[in-house]
Structure formats: structure tokens, C-alpha cells
Coordinates of C-alpha atoms in Angstrom, one line a residue:
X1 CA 142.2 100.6 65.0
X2 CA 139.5 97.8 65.0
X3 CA 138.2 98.9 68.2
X4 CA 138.7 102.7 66.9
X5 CA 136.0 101.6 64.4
X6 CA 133.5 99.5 66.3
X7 CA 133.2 102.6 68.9
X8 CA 132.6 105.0 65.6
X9 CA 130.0 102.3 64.5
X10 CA 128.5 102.7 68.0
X11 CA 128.5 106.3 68.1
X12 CA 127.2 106.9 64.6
X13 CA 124.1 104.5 65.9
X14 CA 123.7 105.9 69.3
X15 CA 123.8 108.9 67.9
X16 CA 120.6 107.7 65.4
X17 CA 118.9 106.4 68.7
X18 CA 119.2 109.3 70.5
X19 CA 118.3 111.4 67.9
X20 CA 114.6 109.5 67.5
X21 CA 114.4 109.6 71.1
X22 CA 115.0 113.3 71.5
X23 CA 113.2 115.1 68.2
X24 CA 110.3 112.3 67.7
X25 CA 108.2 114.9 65.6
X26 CA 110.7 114.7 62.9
X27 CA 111.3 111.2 62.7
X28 CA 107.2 111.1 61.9
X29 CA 107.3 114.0 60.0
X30 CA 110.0 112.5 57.6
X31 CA 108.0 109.6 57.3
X32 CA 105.2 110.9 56.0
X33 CA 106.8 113.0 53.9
X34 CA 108.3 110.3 52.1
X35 CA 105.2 108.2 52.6
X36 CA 106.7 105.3 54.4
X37 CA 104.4 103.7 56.3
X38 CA 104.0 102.0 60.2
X39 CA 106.3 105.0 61.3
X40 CA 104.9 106.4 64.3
X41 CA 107.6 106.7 67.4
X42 CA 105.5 107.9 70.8
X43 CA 106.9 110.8 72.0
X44 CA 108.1 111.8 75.5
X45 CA 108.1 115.7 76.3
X46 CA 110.4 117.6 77.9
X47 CA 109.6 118.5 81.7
X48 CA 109.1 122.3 81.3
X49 CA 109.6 124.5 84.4
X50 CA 107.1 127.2 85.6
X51 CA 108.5 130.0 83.8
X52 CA 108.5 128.1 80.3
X53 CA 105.5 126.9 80.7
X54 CA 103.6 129.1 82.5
X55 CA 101.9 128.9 85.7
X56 CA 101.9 129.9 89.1
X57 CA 104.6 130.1 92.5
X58 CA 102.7 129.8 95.6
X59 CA 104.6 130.5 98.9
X60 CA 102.5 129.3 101.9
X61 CA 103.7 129.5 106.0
X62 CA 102.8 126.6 108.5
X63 CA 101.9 127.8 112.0
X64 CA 104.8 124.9 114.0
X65 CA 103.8 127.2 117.5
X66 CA 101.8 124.2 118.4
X67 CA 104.1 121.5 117.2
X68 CA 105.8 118.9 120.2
X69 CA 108.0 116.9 118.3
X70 CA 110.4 118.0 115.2
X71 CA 109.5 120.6 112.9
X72 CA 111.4 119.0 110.3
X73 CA 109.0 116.3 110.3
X74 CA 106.4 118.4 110.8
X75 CA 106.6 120.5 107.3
X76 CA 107.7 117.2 105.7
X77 CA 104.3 116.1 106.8
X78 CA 102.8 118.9 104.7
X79 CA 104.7 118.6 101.9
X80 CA 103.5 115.1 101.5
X81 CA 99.7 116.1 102.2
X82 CA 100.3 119.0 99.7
X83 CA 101.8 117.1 96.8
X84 CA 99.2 114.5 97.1
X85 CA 96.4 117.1 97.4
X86 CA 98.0 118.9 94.2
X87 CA 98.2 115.2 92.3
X88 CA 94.6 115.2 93.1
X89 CA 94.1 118.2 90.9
X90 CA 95.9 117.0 87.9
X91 CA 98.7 119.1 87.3
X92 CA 101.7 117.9 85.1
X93 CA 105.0 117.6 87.2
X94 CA 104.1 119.8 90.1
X95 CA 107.3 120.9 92.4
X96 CA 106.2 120.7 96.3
X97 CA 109.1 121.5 98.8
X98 CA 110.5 123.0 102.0
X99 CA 112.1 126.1 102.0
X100 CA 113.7 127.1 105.5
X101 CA 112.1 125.9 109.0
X102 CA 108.2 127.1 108.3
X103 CA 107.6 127.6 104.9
X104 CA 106.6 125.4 101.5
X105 CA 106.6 126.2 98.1
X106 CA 104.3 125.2 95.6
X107 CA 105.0 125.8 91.5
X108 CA 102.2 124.4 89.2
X109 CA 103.4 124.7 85.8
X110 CA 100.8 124.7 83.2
X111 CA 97.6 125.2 85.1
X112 CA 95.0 126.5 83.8
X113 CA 92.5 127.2 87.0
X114 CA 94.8 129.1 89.7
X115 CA 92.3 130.0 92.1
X116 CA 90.6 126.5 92.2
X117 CA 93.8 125.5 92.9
X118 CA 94.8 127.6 96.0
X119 CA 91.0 127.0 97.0
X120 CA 91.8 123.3 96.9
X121 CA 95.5 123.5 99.2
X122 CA 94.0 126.0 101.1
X123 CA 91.0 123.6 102.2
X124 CA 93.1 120.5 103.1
X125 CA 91.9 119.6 106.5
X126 CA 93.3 120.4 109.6
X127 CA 92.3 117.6 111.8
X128 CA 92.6 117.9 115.9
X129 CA 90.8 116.0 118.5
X130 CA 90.9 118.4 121.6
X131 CA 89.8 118.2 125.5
X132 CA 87.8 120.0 127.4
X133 CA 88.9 122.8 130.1
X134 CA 87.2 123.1 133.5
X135 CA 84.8 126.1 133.8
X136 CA 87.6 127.9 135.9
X137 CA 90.3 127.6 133.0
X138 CA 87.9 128.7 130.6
X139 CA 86.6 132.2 132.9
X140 CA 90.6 132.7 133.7
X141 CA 90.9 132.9 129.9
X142 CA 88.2 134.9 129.2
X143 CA 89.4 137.3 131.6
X144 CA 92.7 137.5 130.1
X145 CA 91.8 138.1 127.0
X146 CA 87.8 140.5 127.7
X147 CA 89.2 142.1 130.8
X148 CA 86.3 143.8 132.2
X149 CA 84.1 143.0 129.7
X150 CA 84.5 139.0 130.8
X151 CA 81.8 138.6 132.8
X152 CA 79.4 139.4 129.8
X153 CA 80.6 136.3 128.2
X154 CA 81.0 133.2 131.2
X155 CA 82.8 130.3 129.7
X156 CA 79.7 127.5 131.0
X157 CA 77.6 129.3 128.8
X158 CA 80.1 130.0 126.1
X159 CA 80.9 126.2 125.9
X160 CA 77.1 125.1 125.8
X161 CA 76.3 123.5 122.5
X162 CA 73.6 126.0 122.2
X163 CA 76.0 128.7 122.2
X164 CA 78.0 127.3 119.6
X165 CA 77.8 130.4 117.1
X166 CA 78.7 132.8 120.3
X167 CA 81.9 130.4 120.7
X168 CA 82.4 130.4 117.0
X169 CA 82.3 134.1 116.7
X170 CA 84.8 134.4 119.9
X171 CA 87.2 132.2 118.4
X172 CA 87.4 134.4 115.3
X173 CA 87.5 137.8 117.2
X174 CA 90.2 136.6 119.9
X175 CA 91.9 133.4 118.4
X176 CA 91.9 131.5 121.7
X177 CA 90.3 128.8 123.3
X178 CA 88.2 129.0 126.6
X179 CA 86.5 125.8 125.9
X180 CA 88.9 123.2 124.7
X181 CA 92.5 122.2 124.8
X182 CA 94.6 120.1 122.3
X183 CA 95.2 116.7 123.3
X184 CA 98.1 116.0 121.0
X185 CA 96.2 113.9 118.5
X186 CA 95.8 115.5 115.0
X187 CA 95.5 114.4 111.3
X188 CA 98.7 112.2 111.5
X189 CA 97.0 110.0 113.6
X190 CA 94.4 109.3 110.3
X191 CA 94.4 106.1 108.8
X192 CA 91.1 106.4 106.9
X193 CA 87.7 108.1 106.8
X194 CA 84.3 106.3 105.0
X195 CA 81.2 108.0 104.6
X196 CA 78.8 106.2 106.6
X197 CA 74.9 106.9 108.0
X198 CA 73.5 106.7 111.4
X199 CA 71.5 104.1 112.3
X200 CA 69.9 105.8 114.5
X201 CA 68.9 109.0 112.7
X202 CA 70.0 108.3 108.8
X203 CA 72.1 111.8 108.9
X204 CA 75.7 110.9 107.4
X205 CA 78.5 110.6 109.2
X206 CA 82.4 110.0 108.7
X207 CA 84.3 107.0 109.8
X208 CA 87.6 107.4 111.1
X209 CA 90.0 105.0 111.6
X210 CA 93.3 105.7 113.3
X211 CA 96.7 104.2 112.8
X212 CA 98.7 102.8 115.2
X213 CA 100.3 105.6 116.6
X214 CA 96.5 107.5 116.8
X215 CA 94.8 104.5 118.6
X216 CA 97.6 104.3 120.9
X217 CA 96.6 107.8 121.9
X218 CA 93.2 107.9 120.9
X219 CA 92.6 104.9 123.9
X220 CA 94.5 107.0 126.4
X221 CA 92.3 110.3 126.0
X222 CA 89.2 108.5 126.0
X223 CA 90.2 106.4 129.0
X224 CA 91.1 109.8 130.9
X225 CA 88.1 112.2 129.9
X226 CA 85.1 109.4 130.4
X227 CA 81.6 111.6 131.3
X228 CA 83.6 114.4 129.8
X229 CA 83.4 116.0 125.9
X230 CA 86.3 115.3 123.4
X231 CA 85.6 117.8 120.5
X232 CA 87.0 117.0 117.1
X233 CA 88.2 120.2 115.1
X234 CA 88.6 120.7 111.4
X235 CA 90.3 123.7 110.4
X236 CA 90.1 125.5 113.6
X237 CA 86.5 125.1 114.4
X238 CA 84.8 122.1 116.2
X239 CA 82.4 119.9 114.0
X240 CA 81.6 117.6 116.6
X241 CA 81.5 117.5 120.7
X242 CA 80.7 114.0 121.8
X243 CA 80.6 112.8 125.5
X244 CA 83.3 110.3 126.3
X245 CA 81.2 106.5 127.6
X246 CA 83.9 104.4 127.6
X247 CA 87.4 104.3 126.5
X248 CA 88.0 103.7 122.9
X249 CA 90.4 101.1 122.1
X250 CA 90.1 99.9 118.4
X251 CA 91.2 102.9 116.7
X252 CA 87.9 104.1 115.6
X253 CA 85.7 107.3 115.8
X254 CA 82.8 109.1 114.2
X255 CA 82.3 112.7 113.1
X256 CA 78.9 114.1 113.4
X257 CA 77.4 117.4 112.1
X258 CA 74.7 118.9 109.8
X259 CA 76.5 117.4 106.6
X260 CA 75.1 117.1 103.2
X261 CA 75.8 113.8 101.7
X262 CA 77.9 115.5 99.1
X263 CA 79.5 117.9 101.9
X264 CA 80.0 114.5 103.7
X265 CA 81.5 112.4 100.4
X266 CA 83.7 116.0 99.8
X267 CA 85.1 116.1 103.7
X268 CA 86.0 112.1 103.4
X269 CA 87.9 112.6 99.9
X270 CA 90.1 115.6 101.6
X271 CA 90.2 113.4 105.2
X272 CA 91.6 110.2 102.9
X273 CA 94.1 112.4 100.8
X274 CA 95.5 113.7 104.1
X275 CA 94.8 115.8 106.4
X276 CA 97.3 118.5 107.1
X277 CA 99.6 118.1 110.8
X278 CA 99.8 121.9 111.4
X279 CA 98.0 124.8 109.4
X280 CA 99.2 127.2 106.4
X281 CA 98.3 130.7 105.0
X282 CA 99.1 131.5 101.9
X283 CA 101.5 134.2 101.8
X284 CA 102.9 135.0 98.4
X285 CA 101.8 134.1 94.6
X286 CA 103.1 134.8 91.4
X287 CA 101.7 133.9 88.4
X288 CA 102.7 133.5 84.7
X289 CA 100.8 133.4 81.8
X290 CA 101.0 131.2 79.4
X291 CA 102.0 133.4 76.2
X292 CA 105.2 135.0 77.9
X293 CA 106.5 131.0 79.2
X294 CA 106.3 130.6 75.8
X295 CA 108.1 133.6 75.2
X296 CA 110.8 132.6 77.4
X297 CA 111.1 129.7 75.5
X298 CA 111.4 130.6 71.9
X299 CA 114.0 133.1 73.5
X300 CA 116.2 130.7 75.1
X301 CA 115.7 128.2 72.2
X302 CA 117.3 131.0 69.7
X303 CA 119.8 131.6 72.1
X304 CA 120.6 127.9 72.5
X305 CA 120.7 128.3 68.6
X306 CA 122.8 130.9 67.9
X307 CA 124.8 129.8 70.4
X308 CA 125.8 126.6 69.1
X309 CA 126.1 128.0 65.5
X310 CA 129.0 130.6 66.6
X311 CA 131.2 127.8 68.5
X312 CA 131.0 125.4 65.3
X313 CA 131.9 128.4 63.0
X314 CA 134.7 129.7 65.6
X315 CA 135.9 125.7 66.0
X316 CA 136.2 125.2 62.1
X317 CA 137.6 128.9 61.2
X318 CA 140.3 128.4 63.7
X319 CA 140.8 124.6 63.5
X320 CA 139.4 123.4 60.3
X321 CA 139.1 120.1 59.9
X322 CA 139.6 119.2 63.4
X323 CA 137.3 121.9 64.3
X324 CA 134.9 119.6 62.0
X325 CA 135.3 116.8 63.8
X326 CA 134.5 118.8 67.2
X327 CA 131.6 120.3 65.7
X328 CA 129.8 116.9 65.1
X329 CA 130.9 116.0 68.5
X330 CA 129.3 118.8 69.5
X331 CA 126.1 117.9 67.7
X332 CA 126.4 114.1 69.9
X333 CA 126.6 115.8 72.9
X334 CA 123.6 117.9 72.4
X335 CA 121.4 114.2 72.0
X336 CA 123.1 112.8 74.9
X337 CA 122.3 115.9 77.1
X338 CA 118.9 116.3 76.0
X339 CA 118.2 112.6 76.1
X340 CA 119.2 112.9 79.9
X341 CA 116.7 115.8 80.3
X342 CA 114.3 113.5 79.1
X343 CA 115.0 110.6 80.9
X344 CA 115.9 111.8 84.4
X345 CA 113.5 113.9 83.3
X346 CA 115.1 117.2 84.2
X347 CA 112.8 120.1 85.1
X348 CA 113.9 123.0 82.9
X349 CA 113.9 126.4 83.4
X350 CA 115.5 129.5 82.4
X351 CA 117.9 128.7 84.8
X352 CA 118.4 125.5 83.5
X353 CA 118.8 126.5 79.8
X354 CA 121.4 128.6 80.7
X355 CA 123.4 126.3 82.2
X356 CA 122.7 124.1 78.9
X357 CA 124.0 126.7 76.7
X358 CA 127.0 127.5 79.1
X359 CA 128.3 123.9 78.9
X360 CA 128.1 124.3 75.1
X361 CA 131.5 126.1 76.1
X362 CA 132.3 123.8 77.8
X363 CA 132.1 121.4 75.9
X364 CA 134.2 122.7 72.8
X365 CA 136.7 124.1 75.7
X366 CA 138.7 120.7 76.1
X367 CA 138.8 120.1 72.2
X368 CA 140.5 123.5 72.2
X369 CA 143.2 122.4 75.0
X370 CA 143.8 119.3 72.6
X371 CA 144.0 121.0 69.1
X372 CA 146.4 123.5 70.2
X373 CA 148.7 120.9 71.9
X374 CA 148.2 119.0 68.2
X375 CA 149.4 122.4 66.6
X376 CA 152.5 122.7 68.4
X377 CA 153.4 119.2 67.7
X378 CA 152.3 119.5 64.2
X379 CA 155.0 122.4 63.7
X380 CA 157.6 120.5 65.5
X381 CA 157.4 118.5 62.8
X382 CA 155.6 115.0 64.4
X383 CA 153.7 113.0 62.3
X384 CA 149.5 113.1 62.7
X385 CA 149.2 110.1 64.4
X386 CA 152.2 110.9 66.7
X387 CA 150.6 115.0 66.9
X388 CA 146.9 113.5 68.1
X389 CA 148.5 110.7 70.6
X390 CA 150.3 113.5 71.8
X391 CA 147.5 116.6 72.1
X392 CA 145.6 113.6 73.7
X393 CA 147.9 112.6 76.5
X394 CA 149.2 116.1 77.4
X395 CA 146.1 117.8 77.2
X396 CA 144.2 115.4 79.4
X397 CA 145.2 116.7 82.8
X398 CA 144.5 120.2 82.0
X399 CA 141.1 119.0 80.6
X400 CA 140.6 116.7 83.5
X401 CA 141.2 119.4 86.0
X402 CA 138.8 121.9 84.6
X403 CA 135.8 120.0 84.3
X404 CA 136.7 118.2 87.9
X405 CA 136.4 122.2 89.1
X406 CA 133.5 123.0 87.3
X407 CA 131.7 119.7 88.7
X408 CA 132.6 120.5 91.8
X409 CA 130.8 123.9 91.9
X410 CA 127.9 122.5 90.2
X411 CA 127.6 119.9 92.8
X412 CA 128.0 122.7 95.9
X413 CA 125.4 124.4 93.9
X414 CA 123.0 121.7 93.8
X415 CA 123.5 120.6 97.3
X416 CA 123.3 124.3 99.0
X417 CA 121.0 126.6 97.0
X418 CA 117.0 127.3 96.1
X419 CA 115.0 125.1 93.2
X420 CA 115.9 127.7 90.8
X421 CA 119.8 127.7 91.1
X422 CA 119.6 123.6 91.5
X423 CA 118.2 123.8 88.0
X424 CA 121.4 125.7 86.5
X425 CA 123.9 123.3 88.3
X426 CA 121.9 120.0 87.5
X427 CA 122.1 120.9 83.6
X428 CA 125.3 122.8 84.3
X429 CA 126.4 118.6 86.1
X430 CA 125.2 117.1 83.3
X431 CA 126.6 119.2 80.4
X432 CA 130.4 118.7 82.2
X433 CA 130.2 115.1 82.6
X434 CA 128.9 115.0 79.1
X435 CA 131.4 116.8 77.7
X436 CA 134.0 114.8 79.1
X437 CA 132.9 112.0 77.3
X438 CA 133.0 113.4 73.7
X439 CA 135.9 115.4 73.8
X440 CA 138.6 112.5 75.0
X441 CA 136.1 109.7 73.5
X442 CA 134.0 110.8 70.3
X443 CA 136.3 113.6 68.7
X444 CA 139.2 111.2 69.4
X445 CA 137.7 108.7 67.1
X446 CA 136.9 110.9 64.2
X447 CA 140.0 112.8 64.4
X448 CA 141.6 109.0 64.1
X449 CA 140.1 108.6 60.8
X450 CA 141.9 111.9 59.1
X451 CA 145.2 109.7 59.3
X452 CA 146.9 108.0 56.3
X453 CA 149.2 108.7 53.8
X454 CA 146.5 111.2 51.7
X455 CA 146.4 113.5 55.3
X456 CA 150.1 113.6 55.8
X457 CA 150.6 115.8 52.7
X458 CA 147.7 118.2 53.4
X459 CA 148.5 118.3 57.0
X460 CA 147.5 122.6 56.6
X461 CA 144.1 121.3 57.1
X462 CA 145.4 120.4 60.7
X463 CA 146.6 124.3 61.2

């Protein structure tokens, strides 16, 4: 009975915690209210998905036709250039991730400039240092592609650096190549970029510095194209065609052009936030504005509402004071659920609410399995003490079994499905687990309390 108590004690003060924790505002609002003063407790907000919030869902597609290695590692690549990029911006919470072999999704909650912010994903570098092809590779693929019309455009001229807006309009019209060839070294091979100026001619310039895997390679193009042009390519289109003197060994290279010093500072904050290891199109938004998130969620906080007030008014019409005792339960499990929300912190959603307010059923469905087994014993004539041990005991492997089953689906769930059903079975996890815990821990020790002599002769507040 002692230790009956001290866990009560614990709960009733947990319960205070987790309450201040969860509904901050209040706590404040109280204060002042009753003028107390040096009451001010910070407050951590909930993690509001896109469709609460409001927002946008971009869908963008990586071009892997080019890609050697793994794929995999390929589109984790962008996701981590994506998210950083997106960091950069400033949004609150952003969710970056794969979605099948080729394609990454991007949900901004909360922004407030969309099309700055597809301007800015959309711009992150594509970084390629390519080779040259001989004259004859570049006239066979002219011919391939012009046909007749090939000799108009020779690939020695079409390769001069005087020609360079001919080349640039070819590579548009015909998305090939005559002039260069990839040599396998692309943005991952970045380390750093620094703005820098040319001795020489005071035009800036950007530093690059390679990593290991990128000097490595770096050292053996140079060595094998001396005398030769190795063109470095941003986003498709060379920015700068140097001739090769001497193999490069230390990692380090220099980008030319007809920058601006701001255009120069701008390409060398993209280079350092990462320049992308294959290219992406946007292929699908979907934005929502801000009043209807906040639609959704004055919806799904009256249903989570209503909700909760019909099973405390079904639990203490059909089991009165027990059903009491369940209902404050109840109210512990909604702190200890939302404080997990908070703390994981849990992205929610529609999705998610809903599997909030499901487990609310949940939660009030194994007090059910141990009131009716308490009923039974009750009319065959046990005392309270004896009825609870027993609705307790025999109810827990019917109790144990459900929520096991229900855990397991929102586990499968979470492990095989999109962002949006991961959302439902995370709350759906957390909300079983949860439940668990108050139904064989917290209503047990409140129910405990209605023994005595005084119960015993009103047990009808049992049935």
C-alpha cells in the first residue's frame, strides 16, 4: 500500500510537470491573473506538419543516367545538399527525403516566400570538371545528331572559345556534347570554394579546394590531358576552359569567368553549401496557404475535443466511479503523449492527429477489458480488493495481446510506408505504448484508493 501511495504521489506531480511542459501559456496566464510574480515558463511549440501549418510539397527528379557508382548514394547526396541549402533559407523544421530510386521530396511548412525558395533549390550548383574530345569525336557527334546539316556547324570551330555562344546555343537545342566529355569528377569531390582576385588582372575568381577523394582524381586528369583543355561546368554550361601545364597534385583549382564580385561572393556561398552530385527538375508542387492549415487545425483540435469528452462520459455512464478513475487516467495520458510530441519532437499532421485521437480508444479499451472482469467478480460476490486483483490479473493478457498487435502494425507502418502514413503510425506507436502504461499502472492506483470499509457497502458504485 506504501508503494501504492508513493507511485500516486509521483503521478499526481508528473502529472503537474507535464502539464507546465505541454500548455505553458496557461501556466503564465494563471499567473498573471492572480498577479504572482517571476512566473514566466519558456515555451516549446509543437512541430506542426505542412498541412497544419501551411506551406508547400515540392517533388523534384535527379537525372542518375550519368551516375557510375550507387544511386543510393547518389540521391542521399542530394538530400544532404538540399536540406542544407533549405537550412540556409530559414525554414522551421523542413522535411527533405528520398522517395523511390530518382526522386526527393521537399515539404517547407510555414514559408512565406515559395518561389524564392524553389529559385534557391533549383540553383544549387551542379559542379563537373569535363575533358576535351578530339575534333573527330566531336564532327561524329555532330553528325549524329545535324545529319546533313553537320557540316554547317564543324566541331573545331564549335569548340573555339570565340564560339562559345554558338556552343552554348547547341547545347540547349540538342542537349549533347561535341566538345567535352565528363571525367568523373563532380561536386562531391568539393572541399571548399574562397572568393579570391587575380593577381594578374584583379578580375575575381573562386578557389576550389578538393577533398581527398577529388585530388586523388583531380591529379590523375591533369596528369593525362597536359597541353590539353579541362573545362569546369556549373549547371550544364562551362564557366571556365583552362589549358592543362602541369599536373595538379594539391587538390586545388581556380574558376575564371566574367564574375561580378557579388556574382562571385553568391557562386562561392552555393559552391560551400554543396554543390549538388547529379541534377534535378522540379516536377510537382503543391502549396497550402496558411488560413486553411489553420483550418485543419482548429478541425482536428475539436475533433480531438469532442472526442475525448464522449469516451469520459461513455467510461463514467457505464462504469461510474471506475470509469472516474479511467477518465483522469485518460487526462495523464494525454500529457504524457503530447509531452513526447514535444520532445521527440513529433511532426504532426492530419495524419498524425488522427492516429492521436484513435489511440484515445485505445487507451480507454484496456480499462474496459479490466472493469468488466471487476463486474463479474463483483456479482460473484468477491470483495473490492479481491474483484480489482482479479480484473487486473485476468485481464492482462487480453490487454497485453491487443496493444502487442496494434504495435506491431504501427511499427510495419512506420518501417514500409510514405512520410504521411509514418506520421499516423508514430503517434498511433506512441499512443499504444502510452496507454499501456496508465491503464495496468495509473488507473490501478486510483482504483486502489476506493477500497475500505465505507466502499464495501456502496459497492453499486462499482456496477
Amino acid at each position: 500500500m506504501t508503494r501504492r501511495n508513493i507511485f500516486l504521489i509521483c503521478t499526481i506531480v508528473g502529472s503537474l510537470l507535464l502539464f507546465i511542459f505541454v500548455a505553458p501559456q496557461w501556466v503564465n496566464s494563471a499567473a498573471k491573473k492572480l498577479h504572482i510574480p517571476h512566473v514566466n515558463v519558456s515555451s516549446r511549440p509543437f512541430r506542426l506538419g505542412l498541412d497544419l501549418l501551411g506551406g508547400t510539397h515540392l517533388v523534384y527528379q535527379a537525372d542518375l543516367s550519368k551516375v557510375q557508382g550507387s544511386k543510393s548514394d547518389a540521391m542521399q547526396g542530394v538530400r544532404d545538399v538540399v536540406e542544407r541549402r533549405v537550412n540556409l533559407f530559414g525554414v522551421s523544421e523542413p522535411v527533405v527525403q528520398v522517395s523511390g530510386t530518382n526522386r526527393l521530396i521537399v515539404d517547407l511548412a510555414g514559408i512565406k516566400d515559395v518561389n524564392q525558395a524553389i529559385q534557391l533549390i533549383g540553383q544549387t550548383p551542379f559542379l563537373e570538371f569535363k575533358t576535351a574530345l578530339s575534333i573527330a569525336q566531336g564532327d561524329a557527334i555532330i553528325k549524329s545528331k545535324l545529319g546533313a546539316d553537320a557540316s554547317k556547324i564543324p566541331a573545331s570551330a564549335l569548340c573555339a572559345p570565340a564560339n562559345i555562344n554558338t556552343f552554348v546555343q547547341f547545347l540547349s537545342a540538342y542537349a549533347v556534347d561535341p566538345c567535352f566529355q565528363s571525367s568523373g569528377l563532380d561536386g562531391s569531390g568539393l572541399k571548399a570554394a574562397q572568393l579570391t582576385f587575380s593577381t594578374q588582372t584583379y578580375q575575381p575568381q573562386i578557389s576550389l579546394q578538393l577533398n581527398s577523394k577529388g585530388t586523388q582524381l583531380f591529379a590523375q586528369i591533369t596528369q593525362a590531358n597536359i597541353g590539353r583543355v579541362v573545362a569546369i561546368y556549373l549547371d550544364g554550361l562551362p564557366i571556365s576552359t583552362p589549358t592543362v601545364q602541369s599536373a595538379i597534385t594539391d587538390g586545388n583549382a581556380v574558376i575564371t569567368g566574367s564574375f561580378t564580385p557579388d556574382e562571385a561572393k553568391t557562386l562561392v556561398g552555393r559552391l560551400n553549401s554543396g554543390a549538388l552530385p547529379v541534377p534535378i527538375s522540379l516536377v510537382s508542387q503543391q502549396t497550402i496557404g496558411a488560413s486553411l492549415g489553420n483550418e485543419s487545425l482548429t478541425k482536428s483540435l475539436k475533433a480531438g475535443v469532442y472526442g475525448l469528452i464522449f469516451v469520459a462520459l461513455f467510461m463514467i455512464l457505464f462504469y461510474r466511479l471506475p470509469g472516474v478513475f479511467s477518465v483522469i487516467a485518460l487526462g495523464v495520458y494525454v500529457l504524457i503523449v503530447l509531452s513526447f510530441y514535444k520532445f521527440i519532437p513529433v511532426t504532426l499532421s492530419l495524419a498524425g492527429i488522427a492516429g492521436f485521437i484513435l489511440s484515445l480508444g485505445m487507451a480507454v479499451d484496456a480499462n474496459i477489458l479490466i472493469f468488466a472482469r471487476m463486474k463479474e467478480e463483483l456479482a460473484a460476490g468477491k470483495t473490492l480488493t479481491a474483484a480489482m486483483h482479479e480484473g487486473f490479473s485476468r485481464a492482462w493478457l487480453s490487454v497485453r495481446d491487443s496493444h502487442v498487435t496494434t504495435l506491431i502494425g504501427a511499427v510495419v507502418l512506420y518501417a514500409a510506408t510514405t512520410s504521411i502514413v509514418k506520421g499516423f503510425a508514430l503517434t498511433l506507436g506512441i499512443g499504444v505504448l502510452t496507454s499501456l502504461f496508465t491503464a495496468t499502472m495509473v488507473t490501478r492506483s486510483f482504483l486502489y484508493l476506493a477500497t475500505g470499509p465505507w466502499f464495501e457497502k456502496h459497492k453499486r458504485l462499482f456496477r
